[in-house]
Every structure is written in structure tokens, then in C-alpha cells.
Coordinates of N, CA and C in Angstrom, one line a residue:
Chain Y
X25 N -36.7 13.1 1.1 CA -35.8 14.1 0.6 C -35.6 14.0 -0.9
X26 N -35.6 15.1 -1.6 CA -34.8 15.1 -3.6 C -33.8 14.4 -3.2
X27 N -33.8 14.0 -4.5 CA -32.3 13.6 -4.7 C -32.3 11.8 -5.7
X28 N -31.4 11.1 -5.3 CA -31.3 10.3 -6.2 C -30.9 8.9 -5.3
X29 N -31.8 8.0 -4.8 CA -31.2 6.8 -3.9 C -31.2 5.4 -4.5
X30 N -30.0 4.9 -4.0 CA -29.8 3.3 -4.5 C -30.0 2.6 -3.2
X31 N -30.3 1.2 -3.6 CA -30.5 0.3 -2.6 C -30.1 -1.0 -3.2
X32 N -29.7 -2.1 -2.8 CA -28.6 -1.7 -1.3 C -27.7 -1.2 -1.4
X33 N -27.1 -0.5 -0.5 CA -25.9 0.4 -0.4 C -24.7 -0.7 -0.4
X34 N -24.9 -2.2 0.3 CA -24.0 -3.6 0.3 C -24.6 -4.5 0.3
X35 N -23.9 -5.3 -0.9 CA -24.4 -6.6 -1.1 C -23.4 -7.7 -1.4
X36 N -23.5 -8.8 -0.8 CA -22.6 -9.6 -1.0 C -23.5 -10.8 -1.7
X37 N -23.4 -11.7 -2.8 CA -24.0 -12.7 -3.3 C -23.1 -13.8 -3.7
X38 N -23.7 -14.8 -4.1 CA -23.3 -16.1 -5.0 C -22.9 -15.8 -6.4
X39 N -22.2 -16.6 -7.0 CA -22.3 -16.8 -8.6 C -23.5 -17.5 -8.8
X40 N -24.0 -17.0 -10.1 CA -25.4 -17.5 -10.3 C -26.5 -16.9 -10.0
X41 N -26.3 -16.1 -8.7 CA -27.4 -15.8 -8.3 C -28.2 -14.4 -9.0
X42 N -29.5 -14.1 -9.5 CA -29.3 -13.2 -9.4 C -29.9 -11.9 -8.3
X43 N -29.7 -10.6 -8.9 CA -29.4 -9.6 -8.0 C -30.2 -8.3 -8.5
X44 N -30.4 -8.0 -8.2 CA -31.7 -6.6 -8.4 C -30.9 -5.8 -7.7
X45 N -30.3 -4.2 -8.5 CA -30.0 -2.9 -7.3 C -31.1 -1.9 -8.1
X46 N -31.5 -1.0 -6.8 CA -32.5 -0.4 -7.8 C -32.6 1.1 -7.5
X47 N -32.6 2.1 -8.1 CA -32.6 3.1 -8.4 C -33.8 3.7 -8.4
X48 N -33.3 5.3 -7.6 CA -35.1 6.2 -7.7 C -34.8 7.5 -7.1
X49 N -35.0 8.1 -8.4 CA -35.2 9.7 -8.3 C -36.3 10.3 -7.6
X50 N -35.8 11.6 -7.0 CA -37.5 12.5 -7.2 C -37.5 13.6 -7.7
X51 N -36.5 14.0 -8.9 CA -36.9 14.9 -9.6 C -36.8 15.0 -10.9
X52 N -37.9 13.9 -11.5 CA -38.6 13.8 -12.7 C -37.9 14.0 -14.0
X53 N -36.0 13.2 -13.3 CA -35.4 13.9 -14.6 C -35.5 12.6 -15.9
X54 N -35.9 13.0 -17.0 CA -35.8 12.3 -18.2 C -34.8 10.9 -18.2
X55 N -33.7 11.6 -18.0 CA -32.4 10.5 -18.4 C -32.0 10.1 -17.0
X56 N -32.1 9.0 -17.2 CA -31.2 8.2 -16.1 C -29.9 6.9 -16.3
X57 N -28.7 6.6 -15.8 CA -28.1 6.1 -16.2 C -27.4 4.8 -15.2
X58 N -26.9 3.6 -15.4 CA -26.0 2.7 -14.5 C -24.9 2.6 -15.2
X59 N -23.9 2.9 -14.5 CA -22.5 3.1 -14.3 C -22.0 1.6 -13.6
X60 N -20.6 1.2 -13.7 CA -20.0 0.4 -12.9 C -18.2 1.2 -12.8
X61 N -18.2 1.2 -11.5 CA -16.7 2.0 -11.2 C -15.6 0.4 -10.7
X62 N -14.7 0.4 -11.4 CA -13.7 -0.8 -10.9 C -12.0 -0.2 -11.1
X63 N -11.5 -0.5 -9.9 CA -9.8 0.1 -9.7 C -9.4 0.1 -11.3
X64 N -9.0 1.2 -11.9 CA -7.9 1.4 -13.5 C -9.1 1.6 -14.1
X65 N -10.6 1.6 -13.8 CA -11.0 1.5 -15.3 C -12.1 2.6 -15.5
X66 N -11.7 3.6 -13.9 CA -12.9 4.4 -13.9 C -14.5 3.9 -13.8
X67 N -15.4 4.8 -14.4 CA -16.4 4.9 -14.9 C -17.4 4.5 -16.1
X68 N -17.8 3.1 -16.1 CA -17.8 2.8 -17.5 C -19.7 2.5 -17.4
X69 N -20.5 3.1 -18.7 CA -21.1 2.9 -18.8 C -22.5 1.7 -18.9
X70 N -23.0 1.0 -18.3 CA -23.5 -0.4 -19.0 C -25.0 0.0 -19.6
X71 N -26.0 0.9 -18.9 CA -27.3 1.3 -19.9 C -27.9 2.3 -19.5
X72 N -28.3 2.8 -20.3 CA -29.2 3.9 -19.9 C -30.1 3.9 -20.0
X73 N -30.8 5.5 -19.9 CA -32.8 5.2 -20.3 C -33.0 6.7 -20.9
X74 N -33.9 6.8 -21.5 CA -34.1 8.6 -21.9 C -35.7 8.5 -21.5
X75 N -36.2 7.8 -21.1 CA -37.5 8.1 -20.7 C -38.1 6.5 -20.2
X76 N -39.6 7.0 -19.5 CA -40.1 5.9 -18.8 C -40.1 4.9 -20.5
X77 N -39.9 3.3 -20.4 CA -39.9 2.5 -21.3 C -39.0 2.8 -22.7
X78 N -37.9 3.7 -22.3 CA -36.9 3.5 -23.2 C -35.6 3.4 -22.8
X79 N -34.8 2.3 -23.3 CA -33.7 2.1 -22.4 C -32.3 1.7 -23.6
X80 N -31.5 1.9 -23.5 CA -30.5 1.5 -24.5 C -29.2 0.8 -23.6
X81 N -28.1 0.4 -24.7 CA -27.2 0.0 -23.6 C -26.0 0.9 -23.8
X82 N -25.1 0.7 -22.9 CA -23.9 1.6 -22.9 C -22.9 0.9 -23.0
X83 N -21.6 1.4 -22.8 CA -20.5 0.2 -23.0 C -20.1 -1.1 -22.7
X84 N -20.6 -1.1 -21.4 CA -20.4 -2.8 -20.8 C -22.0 -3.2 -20.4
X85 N -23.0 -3.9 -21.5 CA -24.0 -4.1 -21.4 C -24.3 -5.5 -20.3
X86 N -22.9 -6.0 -21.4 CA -23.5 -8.3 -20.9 C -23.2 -8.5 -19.8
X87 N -24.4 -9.1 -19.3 CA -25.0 -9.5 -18.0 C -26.1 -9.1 -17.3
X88 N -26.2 -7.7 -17.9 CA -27.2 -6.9 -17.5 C -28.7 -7.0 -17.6
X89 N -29.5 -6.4 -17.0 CA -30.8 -6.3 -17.7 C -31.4 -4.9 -16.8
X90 N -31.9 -3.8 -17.5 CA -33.0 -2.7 -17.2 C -34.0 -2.9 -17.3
X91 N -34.8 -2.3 -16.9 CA -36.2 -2.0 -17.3 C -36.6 -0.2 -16.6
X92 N -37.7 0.0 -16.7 CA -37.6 1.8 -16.5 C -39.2 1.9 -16.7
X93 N -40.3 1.5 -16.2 CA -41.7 1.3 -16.0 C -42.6 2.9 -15.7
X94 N -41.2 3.5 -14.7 CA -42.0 4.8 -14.0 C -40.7 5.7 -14.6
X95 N -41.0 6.6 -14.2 CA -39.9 7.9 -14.5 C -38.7 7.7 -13.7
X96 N -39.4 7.7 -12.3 CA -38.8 7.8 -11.7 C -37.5 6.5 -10.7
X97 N -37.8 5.5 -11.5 CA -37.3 4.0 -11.1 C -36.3 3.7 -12.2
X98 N -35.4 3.3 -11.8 CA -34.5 2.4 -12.8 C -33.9 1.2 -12.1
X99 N -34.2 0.2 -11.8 CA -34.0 -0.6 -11.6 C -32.4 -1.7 -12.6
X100 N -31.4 -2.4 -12.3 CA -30.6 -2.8 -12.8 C -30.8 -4.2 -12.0
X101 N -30.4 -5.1 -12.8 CA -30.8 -7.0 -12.4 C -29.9 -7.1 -13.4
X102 N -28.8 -8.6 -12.1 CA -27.8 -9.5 -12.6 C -28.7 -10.8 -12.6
X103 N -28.5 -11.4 -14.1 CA -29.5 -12.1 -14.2 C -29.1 -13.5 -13.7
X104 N -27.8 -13.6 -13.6 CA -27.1 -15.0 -13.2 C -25.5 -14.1 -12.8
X105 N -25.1 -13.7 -11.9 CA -23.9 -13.0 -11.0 C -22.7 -13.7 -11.4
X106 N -22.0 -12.9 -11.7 CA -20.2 -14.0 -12.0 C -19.3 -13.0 -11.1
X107 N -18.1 -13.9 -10.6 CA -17.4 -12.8 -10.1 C -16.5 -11.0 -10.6
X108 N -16.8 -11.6 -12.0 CA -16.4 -10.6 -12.8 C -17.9 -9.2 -12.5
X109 N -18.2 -9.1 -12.2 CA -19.2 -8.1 -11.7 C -19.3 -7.4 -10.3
X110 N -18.6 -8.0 -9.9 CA -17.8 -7.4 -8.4 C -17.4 -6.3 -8.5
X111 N -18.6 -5.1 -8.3 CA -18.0 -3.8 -8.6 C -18.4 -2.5 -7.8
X112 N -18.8 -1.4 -7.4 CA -19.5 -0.7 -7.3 C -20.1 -0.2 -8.2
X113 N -21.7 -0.2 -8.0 CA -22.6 0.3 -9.0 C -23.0 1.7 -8.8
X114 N -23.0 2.7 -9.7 CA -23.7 3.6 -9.6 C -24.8 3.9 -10.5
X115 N -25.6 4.6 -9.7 CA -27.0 5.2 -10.7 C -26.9 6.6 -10.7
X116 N -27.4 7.2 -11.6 CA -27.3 8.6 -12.2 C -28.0 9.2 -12.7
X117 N -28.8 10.6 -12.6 CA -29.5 11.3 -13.6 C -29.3 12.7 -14.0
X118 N -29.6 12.8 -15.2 CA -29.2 14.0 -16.0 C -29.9 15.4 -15.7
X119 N -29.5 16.3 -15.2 CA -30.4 17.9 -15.0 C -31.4 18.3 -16.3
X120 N -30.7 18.1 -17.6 CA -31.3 18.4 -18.8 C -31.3 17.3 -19.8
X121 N -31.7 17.6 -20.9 CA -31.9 16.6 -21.6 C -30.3 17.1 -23.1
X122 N -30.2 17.8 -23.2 CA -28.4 18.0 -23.6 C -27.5 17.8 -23.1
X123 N -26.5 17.7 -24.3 CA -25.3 17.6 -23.4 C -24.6 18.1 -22.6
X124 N -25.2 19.6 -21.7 CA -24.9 20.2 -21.2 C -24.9 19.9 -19.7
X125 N -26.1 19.1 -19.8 CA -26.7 18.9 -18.4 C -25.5 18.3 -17.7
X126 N -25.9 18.3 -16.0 CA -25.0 17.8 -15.4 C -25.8 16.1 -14.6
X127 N -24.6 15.3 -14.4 CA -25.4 14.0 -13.8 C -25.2 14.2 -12.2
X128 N -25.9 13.8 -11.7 CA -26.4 13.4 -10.4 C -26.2 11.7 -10.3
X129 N -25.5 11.7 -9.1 CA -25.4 10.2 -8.7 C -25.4 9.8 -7.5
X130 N -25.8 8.3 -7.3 CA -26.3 8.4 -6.2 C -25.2 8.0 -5.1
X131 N -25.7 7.4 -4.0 CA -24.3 6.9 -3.2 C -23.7 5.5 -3.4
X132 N -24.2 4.7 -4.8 CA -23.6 3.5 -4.9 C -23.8 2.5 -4.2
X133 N -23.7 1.4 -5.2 CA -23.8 0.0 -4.6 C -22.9 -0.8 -4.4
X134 N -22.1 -1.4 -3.5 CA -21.0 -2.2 -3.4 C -21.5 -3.7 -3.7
X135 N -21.2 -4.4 -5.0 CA -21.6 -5.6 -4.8 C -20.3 -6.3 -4.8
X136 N -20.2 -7.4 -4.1 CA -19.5 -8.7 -3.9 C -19.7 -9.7 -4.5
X137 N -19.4 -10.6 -5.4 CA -20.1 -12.3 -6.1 C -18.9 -12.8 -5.4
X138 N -19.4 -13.8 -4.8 CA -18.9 -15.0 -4.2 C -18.6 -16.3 -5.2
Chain B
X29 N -11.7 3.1 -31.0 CA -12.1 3.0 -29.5 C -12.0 3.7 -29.0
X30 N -13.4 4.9 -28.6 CA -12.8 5.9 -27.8 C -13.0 6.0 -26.4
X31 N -11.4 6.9 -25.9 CA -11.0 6.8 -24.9 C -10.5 8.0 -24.0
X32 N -10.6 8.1 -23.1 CA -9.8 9.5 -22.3 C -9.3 8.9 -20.9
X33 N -8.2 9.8 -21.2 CA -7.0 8.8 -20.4 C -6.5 10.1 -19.4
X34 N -6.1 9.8 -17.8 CA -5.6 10.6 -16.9 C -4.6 10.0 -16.7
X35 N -3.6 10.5 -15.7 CA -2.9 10.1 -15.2 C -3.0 9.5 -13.8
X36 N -2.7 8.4 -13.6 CA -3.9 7.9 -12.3 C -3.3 8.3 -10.9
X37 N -2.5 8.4 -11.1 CA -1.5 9.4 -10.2 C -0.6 8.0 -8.8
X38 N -0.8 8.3 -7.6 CA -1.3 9.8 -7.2 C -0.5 11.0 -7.3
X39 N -1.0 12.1 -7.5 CA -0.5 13.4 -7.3 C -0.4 14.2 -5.9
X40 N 0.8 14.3 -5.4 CA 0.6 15.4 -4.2 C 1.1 16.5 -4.3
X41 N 0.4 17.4 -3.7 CA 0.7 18.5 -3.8 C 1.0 19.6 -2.4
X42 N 1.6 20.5 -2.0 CA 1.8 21.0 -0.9 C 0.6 21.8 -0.5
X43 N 0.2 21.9 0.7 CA -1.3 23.3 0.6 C -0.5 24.5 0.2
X44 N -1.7 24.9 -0.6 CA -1.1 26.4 -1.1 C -0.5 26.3 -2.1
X45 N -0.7 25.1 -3.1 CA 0.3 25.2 -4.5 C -0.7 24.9 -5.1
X46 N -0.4 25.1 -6.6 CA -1.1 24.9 -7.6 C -1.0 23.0 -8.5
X47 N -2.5 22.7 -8.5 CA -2.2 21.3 -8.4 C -2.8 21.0 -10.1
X48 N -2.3 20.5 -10.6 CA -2.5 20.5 -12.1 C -2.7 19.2 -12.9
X49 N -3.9 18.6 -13.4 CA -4.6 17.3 -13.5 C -4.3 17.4 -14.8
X50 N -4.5 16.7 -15.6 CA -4.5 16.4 -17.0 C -4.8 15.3 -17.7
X51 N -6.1 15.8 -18.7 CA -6.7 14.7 -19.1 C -6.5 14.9 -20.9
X52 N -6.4 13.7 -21.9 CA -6.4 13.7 -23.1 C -7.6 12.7 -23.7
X53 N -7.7 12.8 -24.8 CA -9.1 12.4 -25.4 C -8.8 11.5 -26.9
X54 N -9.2 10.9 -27.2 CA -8.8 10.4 -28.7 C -9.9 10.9 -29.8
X55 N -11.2 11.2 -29.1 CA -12.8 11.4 -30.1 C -12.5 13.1 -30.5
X56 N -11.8 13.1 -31.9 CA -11.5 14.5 -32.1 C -12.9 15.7 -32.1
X57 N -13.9 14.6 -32.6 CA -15.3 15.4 -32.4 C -16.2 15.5 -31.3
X58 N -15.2 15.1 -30.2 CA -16.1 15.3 -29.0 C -16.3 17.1 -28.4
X59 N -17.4 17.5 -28.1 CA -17.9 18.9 -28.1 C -17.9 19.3 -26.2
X60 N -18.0 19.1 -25.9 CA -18.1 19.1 -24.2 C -17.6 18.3 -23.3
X61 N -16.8 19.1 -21.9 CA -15.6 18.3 -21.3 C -16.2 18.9 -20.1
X62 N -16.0 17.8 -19.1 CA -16.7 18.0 -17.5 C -15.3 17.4 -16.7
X63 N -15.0 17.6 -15.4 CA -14.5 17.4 -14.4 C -15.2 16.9 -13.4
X64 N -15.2 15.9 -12.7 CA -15.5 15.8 -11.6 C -14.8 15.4 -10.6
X65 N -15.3 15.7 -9.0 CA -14.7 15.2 -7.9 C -15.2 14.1 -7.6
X66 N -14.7 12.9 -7.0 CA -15.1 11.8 -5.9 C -13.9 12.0 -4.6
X67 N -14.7 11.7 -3.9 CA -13.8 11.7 -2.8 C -13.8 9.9 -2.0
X68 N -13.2 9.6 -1.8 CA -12.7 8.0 -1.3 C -14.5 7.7 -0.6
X69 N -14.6 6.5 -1.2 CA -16.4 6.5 -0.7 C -17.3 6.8 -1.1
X70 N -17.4 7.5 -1.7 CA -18.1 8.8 -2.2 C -18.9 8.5 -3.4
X71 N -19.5 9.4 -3.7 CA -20.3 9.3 -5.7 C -19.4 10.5 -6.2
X72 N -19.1 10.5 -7.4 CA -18.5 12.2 -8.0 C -19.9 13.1 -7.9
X73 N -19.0 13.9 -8.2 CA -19.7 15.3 -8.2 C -19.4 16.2 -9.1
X74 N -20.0 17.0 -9.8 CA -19.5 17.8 -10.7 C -18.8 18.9 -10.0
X75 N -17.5 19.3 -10.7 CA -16.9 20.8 -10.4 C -16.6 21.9 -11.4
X76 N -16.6 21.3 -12.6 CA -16.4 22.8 -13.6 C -17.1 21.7 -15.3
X77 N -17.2 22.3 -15.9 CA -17.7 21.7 -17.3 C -17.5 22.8 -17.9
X78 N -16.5 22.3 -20.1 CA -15.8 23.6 -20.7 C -16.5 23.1 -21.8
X79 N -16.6 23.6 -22.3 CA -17.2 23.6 -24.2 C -16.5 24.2 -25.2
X80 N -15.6 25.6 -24.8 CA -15.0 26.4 -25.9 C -13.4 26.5 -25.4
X81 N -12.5 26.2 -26.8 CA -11.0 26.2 -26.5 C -11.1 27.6 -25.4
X82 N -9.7 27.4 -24.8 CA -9.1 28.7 -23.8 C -9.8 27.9 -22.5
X83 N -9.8 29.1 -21.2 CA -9.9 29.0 -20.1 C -11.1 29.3 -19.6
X84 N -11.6 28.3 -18.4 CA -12.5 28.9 -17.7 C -12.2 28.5 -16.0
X85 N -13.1 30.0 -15.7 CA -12.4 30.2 -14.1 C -13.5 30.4 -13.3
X86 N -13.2 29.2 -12.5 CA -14.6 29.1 -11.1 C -13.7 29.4 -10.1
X87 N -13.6 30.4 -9.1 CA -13.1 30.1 -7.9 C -12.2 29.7 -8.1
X88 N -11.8 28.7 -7.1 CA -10.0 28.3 -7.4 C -9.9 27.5 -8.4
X89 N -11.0 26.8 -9.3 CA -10.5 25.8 -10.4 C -10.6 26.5 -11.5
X90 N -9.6 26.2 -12.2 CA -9.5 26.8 -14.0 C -9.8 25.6 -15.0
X91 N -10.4 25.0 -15.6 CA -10.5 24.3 -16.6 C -10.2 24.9 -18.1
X92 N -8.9 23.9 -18.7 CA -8.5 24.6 -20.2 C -8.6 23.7 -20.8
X93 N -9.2 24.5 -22.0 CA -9.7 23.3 -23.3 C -8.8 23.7 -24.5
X94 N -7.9 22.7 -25.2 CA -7.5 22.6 -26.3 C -7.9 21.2 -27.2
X95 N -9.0 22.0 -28.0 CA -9.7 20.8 -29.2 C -8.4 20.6 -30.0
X96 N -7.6 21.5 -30.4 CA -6.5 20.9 -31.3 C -5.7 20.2 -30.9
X97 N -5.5 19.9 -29.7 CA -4.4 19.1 -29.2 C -5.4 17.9 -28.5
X98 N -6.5 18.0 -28.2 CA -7.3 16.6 -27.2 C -6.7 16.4 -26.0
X99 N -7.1 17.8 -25.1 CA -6.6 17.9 -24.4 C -7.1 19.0 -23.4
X100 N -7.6 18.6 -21.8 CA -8.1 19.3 -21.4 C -7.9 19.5 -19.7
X101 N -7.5 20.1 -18.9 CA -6.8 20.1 -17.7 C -7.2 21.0 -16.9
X102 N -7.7 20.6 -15.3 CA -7.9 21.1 -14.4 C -6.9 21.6 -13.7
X103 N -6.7 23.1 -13.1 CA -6.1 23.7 -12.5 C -6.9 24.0 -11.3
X104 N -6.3 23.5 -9.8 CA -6.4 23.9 -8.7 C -5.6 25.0 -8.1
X105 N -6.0 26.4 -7.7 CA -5.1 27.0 -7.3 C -5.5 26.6 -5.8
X106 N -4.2 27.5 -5.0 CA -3.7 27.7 -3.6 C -4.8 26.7 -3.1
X107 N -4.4 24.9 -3.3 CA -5.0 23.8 -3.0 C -4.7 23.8 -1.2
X108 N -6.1 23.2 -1.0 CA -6.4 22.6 0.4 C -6.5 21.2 0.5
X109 N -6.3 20.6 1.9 CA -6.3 19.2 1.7 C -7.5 18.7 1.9
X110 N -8.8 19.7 1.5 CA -10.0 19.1 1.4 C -10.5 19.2 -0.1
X111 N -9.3 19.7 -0.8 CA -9.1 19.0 -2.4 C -8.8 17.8 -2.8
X112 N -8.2 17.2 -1.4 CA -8.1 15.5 -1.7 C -9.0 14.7 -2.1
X113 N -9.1 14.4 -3.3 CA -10.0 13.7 -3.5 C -9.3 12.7 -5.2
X114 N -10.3 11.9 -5.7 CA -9.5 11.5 -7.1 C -10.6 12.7 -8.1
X115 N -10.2 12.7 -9.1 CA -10.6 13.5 -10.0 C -10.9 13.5 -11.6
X116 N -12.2 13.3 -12.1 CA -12.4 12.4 -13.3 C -12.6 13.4 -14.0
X117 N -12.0 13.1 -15.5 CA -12.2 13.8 -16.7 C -13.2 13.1 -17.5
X118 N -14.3 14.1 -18.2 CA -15.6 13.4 -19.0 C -15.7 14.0 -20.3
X119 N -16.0 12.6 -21.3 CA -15.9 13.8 -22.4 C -17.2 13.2 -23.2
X120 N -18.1 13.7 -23.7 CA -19.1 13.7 -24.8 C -18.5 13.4 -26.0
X121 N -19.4 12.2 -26.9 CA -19.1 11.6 -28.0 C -19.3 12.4 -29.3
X122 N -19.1 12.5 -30.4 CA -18.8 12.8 -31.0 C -20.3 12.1 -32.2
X123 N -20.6 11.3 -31.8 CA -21.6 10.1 -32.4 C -22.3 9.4 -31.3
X124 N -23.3 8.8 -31.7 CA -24.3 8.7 -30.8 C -25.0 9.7 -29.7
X125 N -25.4 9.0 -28.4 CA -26.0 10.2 -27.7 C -25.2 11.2 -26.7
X126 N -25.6 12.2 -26.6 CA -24.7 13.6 -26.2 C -24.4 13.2 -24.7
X127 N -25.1 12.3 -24.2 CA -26.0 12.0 -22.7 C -24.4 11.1 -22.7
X128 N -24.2 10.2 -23.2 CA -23.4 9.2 -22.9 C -21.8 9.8 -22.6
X129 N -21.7 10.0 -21.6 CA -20.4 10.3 -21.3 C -19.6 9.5 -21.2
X130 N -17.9 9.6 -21.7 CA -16.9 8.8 -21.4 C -16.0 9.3 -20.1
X131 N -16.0 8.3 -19.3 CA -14.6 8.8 -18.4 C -13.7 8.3 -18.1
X132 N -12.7 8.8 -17.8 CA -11.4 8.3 -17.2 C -11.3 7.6 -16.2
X133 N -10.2 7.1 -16.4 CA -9.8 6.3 -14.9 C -9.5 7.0 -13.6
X134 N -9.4 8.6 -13.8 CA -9.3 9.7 -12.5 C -7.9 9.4 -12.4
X135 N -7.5 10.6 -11.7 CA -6.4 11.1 -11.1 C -6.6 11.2 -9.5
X136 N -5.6 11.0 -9.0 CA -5.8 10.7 -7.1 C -4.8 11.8 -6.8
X137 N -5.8 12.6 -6.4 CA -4.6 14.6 -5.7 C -4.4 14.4 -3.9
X138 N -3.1 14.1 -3.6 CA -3.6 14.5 -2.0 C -2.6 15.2 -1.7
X139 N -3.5 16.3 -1.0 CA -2.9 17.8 -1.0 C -2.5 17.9 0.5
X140 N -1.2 18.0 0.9 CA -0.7 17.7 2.1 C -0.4 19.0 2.7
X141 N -0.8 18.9 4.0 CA -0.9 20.1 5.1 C 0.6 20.3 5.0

């Protein structure tokens, strides 16, 4: 089916450990983004991509790591998990490439650090 | 530090009244303002997006934009309680990329039968 899927939908892990959630479009949209949603703080950005092998970061970067190989993958990795990352994750892509466009997201990731 | 701030609520509202969200902004140069739905669980979803001061009218939602005041508010009319949901205001930077949206903490509407 189109659309925009994350995996895993739940995860519970260690501190330390790390964690790969990974993201995948199927409609070839340019921009794609990871989000983290936590109670009071909304929607806060941690990195984006504007294209396969270009990636930048967004407001809450540290801890993180992207990569973006295909168009259609974006992959997000905790490289060593703290419980301060205990969040729902979301992935996202843009209809256009302006500011007009609208984002698409997927159904999120619930992670837990132990 | 820019920021855009709701009221985290919750808001209720009776079915069939007009339910009124409100979001403010600090980035005077931000150019484009989006709304979205989440519903408990859920991912958001977009429902209206404004660009130019005054009103705009989808259906039962009105989105009004005042750039001189940093300030921009969703209007639900004659609300259902399958408007319950929280409700995020998004605003484009003013600097850097257009793509990078800010959002709010949401506002939580539950619209009571």
C-alpha cells in the first residue's frame, strides 16, 4: 500500500543499547523528516533529509544518528539509548518541496529505555 | 528562541458550539501557518494551512491569520464529538529551511454529546 511506514510500531530497550526505527515511503517524496512527540513539548524536530544522502539536523539532534542511502528509507539509530529518549517517534514526508507542502506521517514509534 | 505556544487545554466544548483554539508565535517573519489534527494514538494529520492575514474557510473549520499580532486560530463550527481530538498549531521559520516546521504543544478539544 502508498503511504509512509515505521517499524517498530513498540519497543521497549536498555540504556546503552542501541536502537534502529526505520522509516519508508512509497511516494518518492524528496523530504523526509524524524520528529519526537513527548507530554508539554509537542512536536520537536531532531533531523531531516532533503534528498537520498543529504541529511541535516533539526532541533533536538544529540543522540541521534540518520543516514538516507535510498529515497525512499530513512532510517533513525540511538546510538547508546538513555532514558531521556523515551518517547514516541515519528517519521514524516513532505508532498512538495516548499513551504507549502503538506507532511505525511507515519503511525509512530513508541520507544521505552529501561 | 523560536516558539509557538497553545493553550494545552483541555477545552470542552458542547456538540453544536463553536470551539475556538488559539495559537501565538514569537518568529515575526514566519510566512505560513498549518493546523493539525491528532487524535489519542494517532499520527496528526493536516486540516487547514493559512499564508495571508484574514480568514480562511474549509467546511466547518475557519483558520485566521493575524501577522501583526502573531497570532493565528482555529475555528470549529457546530463541533462533533468526533472533533475530539488534540490540535497542533505549525509555523514556518522565518530563517533557515521552509521545510522545518515548528510546533506547539497542542491544544486537547473534547467535544461533549
Amino acid at each position: 500500500d502508498a503511504g509512509i511506514t515505521q517499524s517498530p510500531r513498540y519497543k521497549i530497550t536498555e540504556t546503552g543499547r542501541q536502537v534502529t526505527l526505520m522509516c519508508h515511503q512509497t511516494w518518492s517524496h524528496s523530504y523526509m523528516f524524524w520528529y519526537r512527540q513527548d507530554l508539554g513539548h509537542g512536536l520537536r524536530l531532531i533531523y531531516y533529509s532533503a534528498a537520498a544522502d543529504i541529511t541535516d539536523k533539526g532541533e533536538v539532534p544529540d543522540g541521534y544518528v540518520v543516514s538516507r542511502s535510498k529515497t525512499e528509507n530513512f532510517p533513525l539509530t540511538l546510538e547508546s539509548a538513555t532514558r531521556s529518549q523515551t518517547s514516541v517517534y515519528f517519521c514524516a514526508s513532505l508532498t512538495s518541496g516548499g513551504g507549502t507542502g503538506e507532511l505525511f506521517f507515519g503511525e509512530g514509534s513508541r520507544l521505552t529505555v529501561l | 528562541q523560536k516558539e509557538v505556544e497553545q493553550n494545552s487545554g483541555p477545552l470542552s466544548v458542547p456538540e453544536g458550539a463553536i470551539a475556538s483554539l488559539n495559537c501565538t508565535y514569537s518568529d515575526r517573519g514566519s510566512q505560513s501557518f498549518f493546523w493539525y489534527r491528532q487524535y489519542s494514538g494517532k499520527s496528526p494529520e493536516l486540516i487547514m494551512f493559512i499564508y495571508s492575514n484574514g480568514d480562511k474557510e474549509d467546511g466547518r473549520f475557519t483558520a485566521q491569520l493575524n501577522k501583526a499580532s502573531q497570532y493565528v486560530s482555529l475555528l470549529i463550527r457546530d463541533s462533533q464529538p468526533s472533533d475530539s481530538a488534540t490540535y497542533l498549531c505549525a509555523v514556518t521559520p522565518s530563517s533557515g529551511s521552509a521545510r522545518q516546521l515548528t510546533f506547539g504543544s497542542g491544544t486537547q478539544l473534547t467535544v461533549l454529546p
